[in-house]
Coordinates of C-alpha atoms and ligand atoms in Angstrom, one line a residue:
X226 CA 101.8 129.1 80.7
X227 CA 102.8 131.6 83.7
X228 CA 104.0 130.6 86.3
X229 CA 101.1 130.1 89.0
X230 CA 102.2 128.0 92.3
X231 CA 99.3 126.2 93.3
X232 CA 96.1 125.2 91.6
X233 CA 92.8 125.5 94.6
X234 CA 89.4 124.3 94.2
X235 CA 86.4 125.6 95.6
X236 CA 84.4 123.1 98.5
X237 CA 81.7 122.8 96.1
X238 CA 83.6 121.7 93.1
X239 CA 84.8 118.9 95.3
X240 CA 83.9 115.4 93.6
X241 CA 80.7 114.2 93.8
X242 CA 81.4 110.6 93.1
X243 CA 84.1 108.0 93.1
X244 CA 85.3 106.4 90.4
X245 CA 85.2 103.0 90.0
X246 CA 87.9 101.2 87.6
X247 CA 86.3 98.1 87.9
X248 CA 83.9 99.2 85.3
X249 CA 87.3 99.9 82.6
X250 CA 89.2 97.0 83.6
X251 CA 90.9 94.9 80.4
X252 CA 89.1 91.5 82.1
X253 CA 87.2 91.0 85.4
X254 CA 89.3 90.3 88.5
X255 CA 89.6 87.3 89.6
X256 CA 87.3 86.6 92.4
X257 CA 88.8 86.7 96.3
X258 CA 88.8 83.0 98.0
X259 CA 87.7 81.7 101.4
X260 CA 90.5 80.5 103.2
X261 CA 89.0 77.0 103.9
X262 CA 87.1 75.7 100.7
X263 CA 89.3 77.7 98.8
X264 CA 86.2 78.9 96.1
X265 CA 84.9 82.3 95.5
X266 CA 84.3 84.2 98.3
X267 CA 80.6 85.4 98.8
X268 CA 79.2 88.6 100.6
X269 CA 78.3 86.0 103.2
X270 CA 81.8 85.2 104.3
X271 CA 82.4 88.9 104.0
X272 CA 79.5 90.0 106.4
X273 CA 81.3 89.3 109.9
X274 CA 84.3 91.8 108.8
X275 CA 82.4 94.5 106.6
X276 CA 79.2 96.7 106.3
X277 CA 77.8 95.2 103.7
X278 CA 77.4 98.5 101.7
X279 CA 81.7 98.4 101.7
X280 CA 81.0 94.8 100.6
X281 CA 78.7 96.2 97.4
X282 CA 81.3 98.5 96.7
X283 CA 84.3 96.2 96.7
X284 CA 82.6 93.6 93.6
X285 CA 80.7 96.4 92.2
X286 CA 81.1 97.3 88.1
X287 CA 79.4 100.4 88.5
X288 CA 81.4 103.2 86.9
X289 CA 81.0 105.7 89.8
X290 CA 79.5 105.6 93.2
X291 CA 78.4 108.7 95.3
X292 CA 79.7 109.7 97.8
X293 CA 77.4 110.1 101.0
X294 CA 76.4 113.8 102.0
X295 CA 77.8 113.2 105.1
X296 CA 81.3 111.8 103.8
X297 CA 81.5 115.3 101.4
X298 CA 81.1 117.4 104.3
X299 CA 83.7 115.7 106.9
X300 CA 85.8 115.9 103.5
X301 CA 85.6 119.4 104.1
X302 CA 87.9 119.6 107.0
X303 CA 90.4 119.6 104.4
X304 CA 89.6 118.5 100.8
X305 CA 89.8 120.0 98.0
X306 CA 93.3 119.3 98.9
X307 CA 95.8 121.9 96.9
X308 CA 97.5 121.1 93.6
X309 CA 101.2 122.6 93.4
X310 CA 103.9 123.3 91.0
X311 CA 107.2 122.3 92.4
X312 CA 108.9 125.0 90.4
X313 CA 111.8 125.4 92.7
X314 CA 112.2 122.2 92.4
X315 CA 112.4 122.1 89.0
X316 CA 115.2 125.2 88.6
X317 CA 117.2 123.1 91.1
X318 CA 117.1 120.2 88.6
X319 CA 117.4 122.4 85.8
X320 CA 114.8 120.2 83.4
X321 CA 112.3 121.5 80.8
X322 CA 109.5 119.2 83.0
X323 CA 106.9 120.8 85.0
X324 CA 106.6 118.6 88.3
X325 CA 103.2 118.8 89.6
X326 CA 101.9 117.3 93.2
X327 CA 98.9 116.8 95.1
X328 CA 98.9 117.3 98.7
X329 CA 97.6 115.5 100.7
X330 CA 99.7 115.9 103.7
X331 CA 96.9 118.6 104.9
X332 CA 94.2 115.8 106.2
X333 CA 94.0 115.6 110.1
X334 CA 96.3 112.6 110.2
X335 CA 99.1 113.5 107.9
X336 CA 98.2 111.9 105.3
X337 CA 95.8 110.5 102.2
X338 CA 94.6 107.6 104.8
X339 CA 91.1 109.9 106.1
X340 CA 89.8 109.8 102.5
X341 CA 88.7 106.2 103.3
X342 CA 88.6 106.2 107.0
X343 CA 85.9 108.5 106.9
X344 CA 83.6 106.9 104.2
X345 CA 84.5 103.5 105.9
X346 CA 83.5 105.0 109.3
X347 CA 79.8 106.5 107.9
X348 CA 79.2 103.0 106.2
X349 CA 79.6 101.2 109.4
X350 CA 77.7 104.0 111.7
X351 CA 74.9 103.8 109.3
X352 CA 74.9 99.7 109.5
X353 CA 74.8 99.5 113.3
X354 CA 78.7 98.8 114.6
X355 CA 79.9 99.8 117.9
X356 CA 83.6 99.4 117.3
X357 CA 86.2 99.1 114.5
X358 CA 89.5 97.3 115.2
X359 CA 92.4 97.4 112.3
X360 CA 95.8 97.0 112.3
X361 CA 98.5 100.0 111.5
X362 CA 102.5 99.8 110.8
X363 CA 103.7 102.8 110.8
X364 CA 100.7 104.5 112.8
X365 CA 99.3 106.3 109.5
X366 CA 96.3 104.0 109.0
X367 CA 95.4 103.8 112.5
X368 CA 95.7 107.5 113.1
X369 CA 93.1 108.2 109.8
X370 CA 90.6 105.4 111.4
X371 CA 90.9 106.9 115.1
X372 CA 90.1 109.8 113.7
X373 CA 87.0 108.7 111.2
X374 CA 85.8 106.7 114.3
X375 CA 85.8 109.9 116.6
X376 CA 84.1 112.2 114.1
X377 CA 80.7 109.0 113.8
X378 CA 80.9 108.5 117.4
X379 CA 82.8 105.1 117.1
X380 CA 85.2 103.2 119.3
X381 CA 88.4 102.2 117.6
X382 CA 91.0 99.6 118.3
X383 CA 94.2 99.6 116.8
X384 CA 96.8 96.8 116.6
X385 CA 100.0 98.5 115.9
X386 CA 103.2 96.7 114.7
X387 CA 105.3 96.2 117.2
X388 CA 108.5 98.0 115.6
X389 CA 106.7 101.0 115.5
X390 CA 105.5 100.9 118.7
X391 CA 108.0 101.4 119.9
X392 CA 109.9 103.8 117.5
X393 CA 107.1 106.2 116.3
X394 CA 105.5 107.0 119.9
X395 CA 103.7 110.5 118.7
X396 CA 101.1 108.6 116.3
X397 CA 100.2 106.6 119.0
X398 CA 99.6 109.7 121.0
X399 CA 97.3 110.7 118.0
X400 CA 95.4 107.8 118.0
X401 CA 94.6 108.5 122.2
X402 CA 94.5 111.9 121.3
X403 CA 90.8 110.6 119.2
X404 CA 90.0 108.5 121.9
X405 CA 91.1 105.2 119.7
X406 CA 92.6 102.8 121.8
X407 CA 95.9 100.9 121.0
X408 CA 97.7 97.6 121.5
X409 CA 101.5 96.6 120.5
X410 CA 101.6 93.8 117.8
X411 CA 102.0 90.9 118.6
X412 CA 100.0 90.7 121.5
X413 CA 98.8 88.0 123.9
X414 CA 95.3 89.2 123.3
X415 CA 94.6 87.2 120.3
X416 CA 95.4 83.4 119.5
X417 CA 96.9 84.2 116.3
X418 CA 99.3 86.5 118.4
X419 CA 99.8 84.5 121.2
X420 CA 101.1 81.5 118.5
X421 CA 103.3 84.2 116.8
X422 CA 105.2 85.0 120.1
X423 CA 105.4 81.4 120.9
X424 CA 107.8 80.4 118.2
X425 CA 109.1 83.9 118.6
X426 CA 109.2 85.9 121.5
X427 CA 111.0 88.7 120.1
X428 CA 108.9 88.8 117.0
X429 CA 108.8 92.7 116.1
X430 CA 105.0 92.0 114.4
X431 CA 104.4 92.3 111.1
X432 CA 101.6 94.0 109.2
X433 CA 100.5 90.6 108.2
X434 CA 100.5 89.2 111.7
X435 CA 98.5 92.6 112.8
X436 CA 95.8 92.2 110.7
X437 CA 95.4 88.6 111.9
X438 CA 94.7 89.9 115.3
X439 CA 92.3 92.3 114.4
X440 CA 90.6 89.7 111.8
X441 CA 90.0 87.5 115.4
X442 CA 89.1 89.9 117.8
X443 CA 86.6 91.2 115.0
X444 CA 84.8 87.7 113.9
X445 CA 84.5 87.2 117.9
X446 CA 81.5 90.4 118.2
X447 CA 78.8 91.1 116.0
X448 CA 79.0 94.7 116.5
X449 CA 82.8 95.0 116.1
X450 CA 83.9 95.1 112.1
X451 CA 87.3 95.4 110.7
X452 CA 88.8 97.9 108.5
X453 CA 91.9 98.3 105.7
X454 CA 92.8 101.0 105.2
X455 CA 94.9 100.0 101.4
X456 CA 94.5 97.2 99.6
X457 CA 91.2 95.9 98.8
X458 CA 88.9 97.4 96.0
X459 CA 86.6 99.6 98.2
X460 CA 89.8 101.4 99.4
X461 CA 91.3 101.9 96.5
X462 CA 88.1 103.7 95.1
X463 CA 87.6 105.8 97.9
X464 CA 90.9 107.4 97.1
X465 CA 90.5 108.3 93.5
X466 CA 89.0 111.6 94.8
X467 CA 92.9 112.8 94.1
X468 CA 93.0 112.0 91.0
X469 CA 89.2 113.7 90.2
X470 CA 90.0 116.9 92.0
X471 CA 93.6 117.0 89.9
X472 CA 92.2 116.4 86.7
X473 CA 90.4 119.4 87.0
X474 CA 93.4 121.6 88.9
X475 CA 95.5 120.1 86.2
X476 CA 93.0 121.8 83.0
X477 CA 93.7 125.0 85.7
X478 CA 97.1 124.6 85.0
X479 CA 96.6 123.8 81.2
X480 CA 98.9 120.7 81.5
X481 CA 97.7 117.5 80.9
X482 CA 100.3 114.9 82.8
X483 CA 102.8 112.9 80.3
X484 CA 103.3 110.8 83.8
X485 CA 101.4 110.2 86.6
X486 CA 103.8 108.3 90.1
X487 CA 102.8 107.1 93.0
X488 CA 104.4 105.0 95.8
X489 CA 103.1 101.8 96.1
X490 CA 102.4 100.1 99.9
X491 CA 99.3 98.3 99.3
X492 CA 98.5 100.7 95.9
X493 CA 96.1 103.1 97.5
X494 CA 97.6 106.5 97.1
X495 CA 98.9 105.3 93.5
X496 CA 95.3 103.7 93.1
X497 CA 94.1 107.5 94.6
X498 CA 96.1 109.9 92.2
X499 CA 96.4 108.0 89.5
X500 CA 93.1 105.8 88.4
X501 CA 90.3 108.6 86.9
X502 CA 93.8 108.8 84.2
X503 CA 93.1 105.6 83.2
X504 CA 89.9 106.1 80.8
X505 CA 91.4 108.3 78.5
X506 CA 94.6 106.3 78.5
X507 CA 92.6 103.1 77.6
X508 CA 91.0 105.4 74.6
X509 CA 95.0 106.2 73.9
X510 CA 95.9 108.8 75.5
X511 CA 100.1 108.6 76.1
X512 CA 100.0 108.6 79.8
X513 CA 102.2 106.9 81.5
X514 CA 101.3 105.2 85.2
X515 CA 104.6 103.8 87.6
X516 CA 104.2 102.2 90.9
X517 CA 107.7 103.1 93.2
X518 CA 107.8 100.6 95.4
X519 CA 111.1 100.4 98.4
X520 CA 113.7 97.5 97.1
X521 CA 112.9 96.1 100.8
X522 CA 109.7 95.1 100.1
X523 CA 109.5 94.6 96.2
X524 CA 106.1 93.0 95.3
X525 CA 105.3 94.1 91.9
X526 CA 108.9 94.3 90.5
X527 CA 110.1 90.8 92.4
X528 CA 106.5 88.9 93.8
X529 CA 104.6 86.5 92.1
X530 CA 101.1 87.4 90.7
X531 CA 98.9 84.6 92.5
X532 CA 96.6 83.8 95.3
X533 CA 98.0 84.4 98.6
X534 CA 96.4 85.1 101.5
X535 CA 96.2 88.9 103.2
X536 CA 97.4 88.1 106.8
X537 CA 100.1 86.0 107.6
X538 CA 97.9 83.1 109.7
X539 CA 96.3 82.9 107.0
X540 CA 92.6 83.3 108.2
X541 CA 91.5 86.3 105.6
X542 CA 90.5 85.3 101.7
X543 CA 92.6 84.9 99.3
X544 CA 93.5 87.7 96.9
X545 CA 95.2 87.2 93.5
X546 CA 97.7 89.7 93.7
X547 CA 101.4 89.8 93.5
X548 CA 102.9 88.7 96.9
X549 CA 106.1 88.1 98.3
X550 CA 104.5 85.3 100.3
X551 CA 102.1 85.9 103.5
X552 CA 105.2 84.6 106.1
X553 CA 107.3 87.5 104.4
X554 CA 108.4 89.8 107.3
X555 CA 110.6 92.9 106.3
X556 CA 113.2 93.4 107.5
X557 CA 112.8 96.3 110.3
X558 CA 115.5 98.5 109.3
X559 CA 113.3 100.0 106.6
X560 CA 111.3 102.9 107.7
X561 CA 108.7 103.5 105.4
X562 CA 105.3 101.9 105.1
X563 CA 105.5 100.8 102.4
X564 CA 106.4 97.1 104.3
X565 CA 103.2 94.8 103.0
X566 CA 103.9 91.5 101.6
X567 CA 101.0 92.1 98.7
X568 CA 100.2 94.7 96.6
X569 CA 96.6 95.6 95.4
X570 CA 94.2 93.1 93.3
X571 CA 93.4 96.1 91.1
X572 CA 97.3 97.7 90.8
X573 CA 98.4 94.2 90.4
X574 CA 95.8 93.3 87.4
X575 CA 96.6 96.5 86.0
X576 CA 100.8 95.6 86.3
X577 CA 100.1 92.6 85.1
X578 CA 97.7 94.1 81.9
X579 CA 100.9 96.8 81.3
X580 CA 98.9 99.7 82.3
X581 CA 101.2 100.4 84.8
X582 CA 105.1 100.1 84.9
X583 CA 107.1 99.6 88.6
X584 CA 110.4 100.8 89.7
X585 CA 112.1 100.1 93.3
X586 CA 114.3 102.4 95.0
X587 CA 116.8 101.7 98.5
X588 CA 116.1 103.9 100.9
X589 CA 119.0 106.2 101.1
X590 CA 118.6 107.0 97.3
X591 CA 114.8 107.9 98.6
X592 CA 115.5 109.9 101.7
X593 CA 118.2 111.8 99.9
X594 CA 115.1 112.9 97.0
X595 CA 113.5 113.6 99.9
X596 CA 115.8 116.1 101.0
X597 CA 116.1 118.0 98.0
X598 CA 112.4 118.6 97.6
X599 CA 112.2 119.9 101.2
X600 CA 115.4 122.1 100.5
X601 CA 113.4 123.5 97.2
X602 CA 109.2 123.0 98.2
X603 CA 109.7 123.7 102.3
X604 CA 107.3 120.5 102.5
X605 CA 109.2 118.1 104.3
X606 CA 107.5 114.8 102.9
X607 CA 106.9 111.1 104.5
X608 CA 109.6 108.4 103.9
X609 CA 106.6 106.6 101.6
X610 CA 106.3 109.3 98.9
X611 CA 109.9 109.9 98.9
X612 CA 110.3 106.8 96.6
X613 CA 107.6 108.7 94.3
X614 CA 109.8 111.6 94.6
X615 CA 113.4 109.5 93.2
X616 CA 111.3 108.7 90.6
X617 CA 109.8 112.3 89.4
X618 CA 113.5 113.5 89.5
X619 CA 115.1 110.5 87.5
X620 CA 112.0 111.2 85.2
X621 CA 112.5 115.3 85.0
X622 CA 116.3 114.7 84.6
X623 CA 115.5 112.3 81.3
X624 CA 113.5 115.2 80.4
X625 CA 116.8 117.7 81.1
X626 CA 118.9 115.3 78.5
X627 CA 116.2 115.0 76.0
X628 CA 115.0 118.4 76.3
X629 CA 111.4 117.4 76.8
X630 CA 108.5 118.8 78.4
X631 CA 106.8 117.1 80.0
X632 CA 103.9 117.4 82.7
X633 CA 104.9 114.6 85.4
X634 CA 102.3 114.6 88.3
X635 CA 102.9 112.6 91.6
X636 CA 100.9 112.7 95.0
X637 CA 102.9 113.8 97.8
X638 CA 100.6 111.6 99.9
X639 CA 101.7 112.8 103.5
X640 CA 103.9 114.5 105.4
X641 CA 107.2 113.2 107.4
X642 CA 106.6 115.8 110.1
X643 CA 106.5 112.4 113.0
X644 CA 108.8 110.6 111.0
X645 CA 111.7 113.1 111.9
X646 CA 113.7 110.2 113.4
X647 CA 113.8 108.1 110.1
X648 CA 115.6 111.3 109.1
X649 CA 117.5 111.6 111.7
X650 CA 119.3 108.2 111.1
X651 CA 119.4 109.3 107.4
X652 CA 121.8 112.2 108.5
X653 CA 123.7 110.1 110.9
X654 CA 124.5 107.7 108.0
X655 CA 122.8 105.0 109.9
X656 CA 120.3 104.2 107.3
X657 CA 121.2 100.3 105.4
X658 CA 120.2 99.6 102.2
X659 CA 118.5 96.6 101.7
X660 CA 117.5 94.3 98.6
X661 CA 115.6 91.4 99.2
X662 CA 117.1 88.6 97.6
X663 CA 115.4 85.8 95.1
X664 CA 116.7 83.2 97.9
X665 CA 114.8 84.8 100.3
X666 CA 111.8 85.2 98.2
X667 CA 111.5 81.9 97.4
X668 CA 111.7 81.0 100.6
X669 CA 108.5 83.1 101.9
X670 CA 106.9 81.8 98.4
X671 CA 106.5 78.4 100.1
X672 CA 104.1 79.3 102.2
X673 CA 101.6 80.3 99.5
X674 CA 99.2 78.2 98.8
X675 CA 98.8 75.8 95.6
X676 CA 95.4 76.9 93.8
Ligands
PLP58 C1 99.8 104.1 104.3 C2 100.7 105.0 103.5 C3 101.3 104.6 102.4 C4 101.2 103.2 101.8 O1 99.9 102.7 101.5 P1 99.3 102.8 100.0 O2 98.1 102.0 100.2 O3 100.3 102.2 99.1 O4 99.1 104.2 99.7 C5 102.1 105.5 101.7 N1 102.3 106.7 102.1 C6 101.6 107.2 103.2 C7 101.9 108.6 103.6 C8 100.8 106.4 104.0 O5 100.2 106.8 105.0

């Protein structure tokens, strides 16, 4: 193999469709909840929140699904994202691996997050909605929908964690900068915000407690929907256009991967890079599949797998999925966004099946990975994907004592271009390390409910 950099695709070899690992699943997922009668979940309970074409997409069994006209050419802003060869990397770490990532760090908002904003966006244009309110943590998610919203000619509202609020001002000033408007979590606009702040009036919010806000203000106007951007099924399909596009930039490469790593929020950008692998590996191909997830926030490698609800009220269905428990708030210190108390449906059926390992990281351990592949690739990546990136070099260094060769492929999901200040307490040695312990766990693990 020479020694090509970076692996481009032409616009119009760009995906087509999306592929849906419903259709390969081991066994059916179990079906979401409704929060009060506590059975399945039809599209009916769905309809004040979604489109219903989103709500389609989220039970469907269809293999793929195309992707609107419309969505493939806002894509073109910046898909086909570029594959790259971190062969610096690799001489620094002296391993017979080749370490492959997809970038997608080049989207408008920094990250992977656009993929679905802007299919979730056309959906709800084309359905008649007037306004989308979500919830973001670290700004990435609400940044992608302002964005999506701006491009259709929708309004978007954002509730934004309080914590980062107040330490990550520039993606707010994205989100104004695409006309989305935004409101620090928890707020008094909402009951459910309003009854956090009374039993805590310094509550710095919680992703949970965000997404109950936006849930209420949603279910209050017909015209206003709601929006994840990780998580639920739909989402995670919309992202498996970086895994299509570096199948075929990995055949470019003539490197098939040996291991495919992802960090792992709520599973999208794992679900994203990592799902159109799946197929072959069911037919037996070797491939292996690890979620990195921080040791802060530790729900496949520490949560439960059972029914818990997605907010932490309590008002949105039930997913079976592992959870550290819905009351779960991390602890602020940590600066990635990688703080939800669940993980996917799908990535947490798939765990539980042994299609996919997990490994946690602290954060130091991350940020210092982090560093090294900014010394040796110039990219200086987001906190998140610097867990995937602890991983690839444990992984490439096994591959330095056994003297293996293997292809490892990650997804260098965004950039850390606003999260300069998470560095920034990295180098002053201000960054804590933080495992969340079993007592603690089991203490969140109360709140979830007995099904
Ligand atoms: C949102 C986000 C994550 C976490 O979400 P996933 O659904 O797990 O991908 C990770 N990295 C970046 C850059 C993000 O924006």
């Amino acid at each position: 193999m020479s020694d090509q950099k970076k692996f481009y695709l032409s616009e119009n070899e760009m995906p087509k469709q999306w592929y849906n690992v419903q259709a390969d699943l081991p066994s059916p997922l179990d079906p979401a909840l409704h929060p009060g009668r506590m059975d399945p979940a039809g599209p009916d309970d769905f309809a004040p929140l979604f489109p219903m074409e989103l709500i389609m997409q989220e039970v469907s069994q269809d293999r793929w699904i195309d992707i609107p006209d419309a969505v493939r050419d806002m894509y073109k802003t910046w898909r086909p994202t570029p594959l790259i060869r971190a062969i610096n990397l690799e001489k620094a770490l002296g391993t017979p691996a080749k370490i492959f990532y997809k970038y997608e760090g080049v989207s408008p908002a920094g990250s992977h997050k656009p993929n679905t904003a802007v299919a979730q966006a056309f959906y709800n244009k084309a359905e008649g909605t007037k306004q989308i309110v979500t919830e973001t943590g670290a700004g990435q998610w609400g940044s992608a929908l302002a964005y999506a919203c701006n491009q259709f000619g929708l309004e978007a509202k954002v509730f934004m964690v309080s914590a980062s609020y107040d330490q990550k001002p520039y993606r707010k000033s994205m989100m104004q900068a695409w006309g989305g408007a935004v409101t620090s979590s928890p707020s008094t606009e909402t009951e459910s915000g309003k009854k956090i702040l009374e039993s805590d009036p310094n509550s710095t919010g919680s992703l949970g407690i965000a997404i109950s806000e936006a849930v209420e203000v949603a279910v209050q106007n017909d015209t206003t929907k709601y929006a994840l951007g990780s998580v639920l099924n739909h989402v995670l399909m919309h992202q498996t256009i970086i895994g299509q596009e570096a199948i075929m930039q990995m055949e470019m490469a003539n490197a098939y991967p040996d291991i495919v790593i992802g960090c792992s929020g709520g599973g999208s950008n794992l679900a994203g890079i990592s799902f159109p692998f799946i197929p072959e590996k069911l037919k037996g191909k070797d491939t292996r599949l690890i979620a990195v997830e921080p040791a802060a926030s530790p729900s496949l490698t520490k949560g439960k797998f059972t029914y818990d609800f997605g907010d932490a009220i309590g008002m949105t269905p039930l997913l079976k999925m592992h959870t550290l428990g819905h009351t779960f708030v991390p602890n602020p210190i940590h600066a990635g966004g990688l703080r939800y108390h669940g993980m996917a449906p799908l990535i947490s059926a798939l765990y539980d099946a042994g299609v996919y390992e997990a490994k946690s990281y602290n954060q130091n351990e991350c940020f210092e990975a982090g560093v090294l592949f900014a010394k040796n690739e110039g990219i200086i990546p987001a906190p998140e994907p610097t867990h995937a990136i602890k991983a690839v070099i444990d992984e490439a260094l096994v591959c330095k004592e056994t003297g293996e060769e293997k292809n490892i492929l990650f997804n260098l999901c965004g950039h850390g271009y606003l999260d300069l200040s998470a560095y920034d307490s990295y180098f002053a040695g201000d960054m804590i390390d933080y495992s969340l312990s079993s007592d603690e766990i089991d203490r969140a693990m109360e709140s979830v409910p007995k099904v």
